[in-house]
Amino acid sequence: MNDLATLRWLIEAGADEAVLDTPLDRFSAPPPAPVPAARPVPRAVVSEIPAPTLAAPQPAAQAVVSAREAAAAAKTLDELKAALAKFEGCALKATATNLVFADGNPAAKVMLVGEAPGADEDRQGKPFVGVSGQLLDRMLAAIGLDRTSVYITNVIPWRPPANRTPSAAELAACLPFVQRHIALAKPQILVLVGGISAKALLDTSEGIMRLRGRWRTYRTPDMDAEIPVLPTYHPAYLLRQPSQKRDSWRDLLSIKQKITNNINNPPSN
Ligand code: URA
């Protein structure tokens, strides 16, 4: 393997962060000294070991309950961001560098919800700033939108290690926050970017191939009115499958049409 191929292989395997400033050749290092067998710890001593200072992970059901309470208590987007920053019910927080809350214009008519931050988003604390974000920006520009005219978030606000798919428990723990995020931002049009976001927010097991391009309505109990929602392909998928851009273009035109209709017939709430 040449150097570039090795680097690609490492990135695909998720090793995309430098741990030290200088490389360490672990193959030339002497083998580690054998670890001495642990001596049994007498019972009385065990109780004297101080409790770990890290917050203990919450069981999945408890995490969902505390997420619902924390999200419902937030009355503004700033409060919601602060509540997420304090939330201990999603293990992804421990491995992420930054909370990725949102980008764009919170007062925009159009809100986009993606999947989860990648390495670039994690570093910058902003959604969709890496290669798929750049494609998303070009797609939005094609229908006259940019980050001043859309508001962007993700269903998961912390980067999953090595960009793995978020687990069902992680999605369930973060869902109350993204639902509240939508209710507080009050967009007039919601776009779900990718299958993970569409399945989580529409509570369906249908795949994105079937979901994309079909408008539905979205509403949670704390929203005043239902809003139109469109699932569409994720730009990362389009980068791998450029032939699907034709369908994405149809979705973009449909979003543009919906915005025009909305301006001509604004919702009454
Ligand atoms: N993919 C997403 O779904 N969201 C991001 O923020 C970046 C990549």
XYZ file of C-alpha atoms and ligand atoms in Angstrom:
277
model
C 0.000 0.000 0.000
C 1.386 3.443 -0.831
C 1.175 6.302 1.712
C -1.991 7.793 0.218
C -3.753 4.421 0.166
C -2.700 3.809 3.794
C -4.039 7.225 4.796
C -7.354 6.566 3.011
C -7.621 3.178 4.676
C -7.009 4.758 8.103
C -9.617 7.480 7.513
C -12.192 4.926 6.360
C -11.448 2.891 9.502
C -12.212 6.006 11.566
C -8.623 6.901 12.557
C -9.022 10.503 11.404
C -7.632 12.418 14.378
C -3.935 12.854 15.332
C -3.402 11.785 18.944
C 0.182 13.109 19.263
C 2.132 15.851 17.477
C 4.840 13.398 16.344
C 4.314 9.858 15.038
C 5.202 6.947 17.316
C 6.499 3.741 15.710
C 4.858 1.169 17.941
C 6.430 -1.696 15.962
C 9.982 -0.680 17.000
C 9.061 -0.116 20.677
C 10.130 -2.883 23.125
C 7.252 -5.208 24.075
C 5.373 -3.958 27.138
C 6.392 -5.434 30.508
C 4.028 -8.188 31.612
C 1.257 -6.858 33.835
C 1.540 -8.357 37.355
C -1.486 -10.406 38.393
C -3.945 -8.263 40.354
C -3.875 -8.900 44.073
C -7.339 -9.638 45.500
C -8.730 -6.520 47.171
C -10.151 -7.154 50.651
C -13.874 -6.330 50.890
C -13.408 -3.587 53.488
C -11.022 -1.767 51.140
C -13.436 -1.914 48.185
C -15.947 0.273 50.029
C -13.201 2.877 50.632
C -12.483 3.331 46.911
C -13.940 6.770 46.035
C -16.867 6.774 43.628
C -15.830 7.718 40.056
C -16.309 11.416 39.412
C -17.698 10.872 35.878
C -21.500 10.889 35.652
C -22.664 7.272 35.578
C -24.294 6.329 32.260
C -28.073 6.450 32.484
C -30.081 3.382 31.510
C -31.754 3.916 28.120
C -35.323 4.397 29.413
C -34.177 6.813 32.120
C -32.176 8.765 29.529
C -35.309 9.240 27.405
C -37.307 10.429 30.439
C -34.653 12.967 31.424
C -34.267 14.084 27.791
C -38.015 14.736 27.559
C -38.023 16.716 30.807
C -34.941 18.764 29.914
C -36.163 19.506 26.383
C -39.688 20.458 27.509
C -38.284 22.846 30.125
C -36.364 24.816 27.467
C -38.327 27.877 26.404
C -35.804 29.282 23.922
C -33.194 27.900 21.547
C -30.420 29.130 23.869
C -32.003 27.278 26.781
C -32.301 24.157 24.625
C -28.618 24.362 23.704
C -27.712 24.785 27.389
C -29.939 21.816 28.316
C -28.223 19.634 25.709
C -24.796 20.712 26.948
C -25.777 19.539 30.451
C -27.459 16.307 29.304
C -25.685 13.111 30.392
C -28.025 10.557 28.801
C -26.142 10.019 25.524
C -22.729 8.342 25.659
C -21.651 10.054 22.410
C -21.039 13.230 24.390
C -18.038 11.608 26.098
C -16.179 10.909 22.849
C -17.121 14.073 20.930
C -15.019 17.253 20.936
C -17.927 19.685 20.608
C -21.680 19.859 20.856
C -23.001 20.558 17.344
C -26.239 22.434 17.905
C -27.214 24.346 14.772
C -26.154 26.713 12.025
C -27.900 29.184 9.773
C -30.791 31.495 10.534
C -33.039 30.360 13.411
C -35.817 32.593 12.013
C -35.667 30.972 8.549
C -38.801 29.514 6.964
C -36.938 26.340 6.000
C -35.340 24.036 8.567
C -33.114 21.088 7.582
C -32.406 18.172 9.904
C -29.474 15.891 9.080
C -28.096 12.825 10.779
C -25.057 13.455 12.983
C -21.847 15.473 12.912
C -18.745 14.087 11.216
C -15.107 14.918 12.000
C -15.193 18.470 10.539
C -18.465 19.325 12.266
C -17.150 17.929 15.561
C -14.024 20.095 15.269
C -15.911 23.289 14.363
C -19.076 22.728 16.409
C -21.279 23.442 13.356
C -23.427 21.103 11.259
C -22.674 20.327 7.619
C -19.317 22.041 7.214
C -17.389 19.084 5.710
C -17.573 17.697 2.173
C -21.238 16.707 2.393
C -22.005 20.157 3.824
C -20.293 21.741 0.842
C -22.475 19.709 -1.503
C -25.529 20.649 0.573
C -24.594 24.337 0.204
C -24.359 23.921 -3.586
C -27.726 22.146 -3.670
C -29.339 24.932 -1.641
C -27.708 27.591 -3.807
C -29.290 25.964 -6.872
C -32.723 26.990 -5.536
C -31.604 30.386 -4.229
C -31.051 29.388 -0.586
C -28.041 29.729 1.685
C -27.299 29.688 5.391
C -29.002 33.026 5.890
C -32.255 31.598 4.563
C -32.225 28.118 6.137
C -31.710 26.762 9.660
C -29.773 23.498 10.014
C -29.438 20.927 12.767
C -29.052 17.139 13.166
C -30.997 14.452 15.014
C -27.786 13.619 16.904
C -25.726 16.564 18.223
C -22.491 14.669 19.002
C -20.233 12.874 16.528
C -20.508 9.059 16.735
C -16.978 7.550 16.918
C -15.601 6.780 13.445
C -18.859 8.172 11.994
C -20.735 4.975 12.776
C -24.513 4.927 12.489
C -26.087 6.140 15.738
C -27.654 3.353 17.808
C -31.389 3.139 18.532
C -30.714 4.109 22.168
C -28.690 7.182 21.117
C -31.419 8.258 18.701
C -34.124 7.767 21.332
C -32.193 9.810 23.898
C -31.615 12.714 21.483
C -35.047 12.705 19.811
C -36.858 14.864 22.423
C -34.233 17.578 21.889
C -34.559 17.714 18.104
C -38.368 17.623 18.383
C -38.225 20.568 20.785
C -35.701 22.255 18.505
C -38.225 22.156 15.654
C -41.058 23.345 17.910
C -39.001 26.322 19.133
C -37.602 27.289 15.719
C -41.133 27.151 14.206
C -40.084 26.645 10.582
C -42.765 26.711 7.885
C -41.110 23.894 5.938
C -39.082 20.974 7.292
C -36.589 18.991 5.191
C -35.276 15.698 6.560
C -31.849 15.047 5.106
C -31.171 11.308 4.892
C -32.814 8.121 6.076
C -31.700 8.278 9.727
C -33.272 11.687 10.235
C -36.429 10.792 8.269
C -37.010 7.507 10.123
C -36.392 9.061 13.541
C -38.604 12.113 13.090
C -41.389 10.413 11.136
C -41.238 7.366 13.425
C -41.274 4.966 10.513
C -39.257 1.956 9.428
C -39.695 2.823 5.727
C -36.405 3.424 3.909
C -35.349 6.740 2.399
C -35.800 5.340 -1.148
C -39.528 5.126 -0.494
C -39.787 8.193 1.734
C -37.934 10.748 -0.383
C -39.798 13.174 -2.559
C -43.176 12.675 -0.839
C -44.516 15.564 1.233
C -46.193 14.721 4.528
C -47.110 16.748 7.559
C -45.163 16.927 10.797
C -46.435 17.931 14.210
C -45.539 17.256 17.838
C -47.941 18.032 20.736
C -46.076 21.229 21.648
C -46.381 22.687 18.125
C -49.194 25.120 17.293
C -49.731 23.749 13.815
C -48.625 20.999 11.497
C -45.961 21.824 8.928
C -45.077 20.245 5.572
C -42.081 17.917 5.712
C -40.030 16.421 2.888
C -37.497 13.602 3.300
C -34.661 13.726 0.785
C -31.346 11.991 0.133
C -28.321 12.804 2.256
C -25.523 14.613 0.344
C -23.039 11.961 1.572
C -25.153 9.372 -0.280
C -25.185 11.567 -3.390
C -21.388 11.787 -3.267
C -21.285 7.977 -3.387
C -24.184 7.615 -5.856
C -24.120 10.669 -8.165
C -26.772 9.069 -10.394
C -29.312 9.772 -7.619
C -28.744 13.530 -7.963
C -31.555 13.590 -10.528
C -34.088 12.657 -7.821
C -32.526 15.128 -5.414
C -32.929 17.855 -8.001
C -36.643 16.999 -8.201
C -36.834 17.320 -4.403
C -35.072 20.676 -4.501
C -37.499 21.999 -7.116
C -40.365 20.736 -5.002
C -38.969 22.595 -1.962
C -38.657 25.759 -4.049
C -42.263 25.394 -5.183
C -43.431 24.854 -1.593
C -41.608 28.026 -0.481
C -43.286 30.005 -3.276
C -46.713 28.604 -2.342
C -46.034 29.418 1.290
C -45.145 33.010 0.500
C -48.340 33.398 -1.563
C -50.488 31.618 1.039
C -48.746 32.115 4.407
C -49.873 29.783 7.204
C -52.473 31.452 9.454
C -50.763 30.719 12.849
N -23.808 14.723 7.950
C -24.870 15.068 8.689
O -25.905 14.421 8.628
N -24.769 16.139 9.452
C -23.695 16.878 9.537
O -23.681 17.854 10.271
C -22.584 16.506 8.758
C -22.659 15.422 7.963
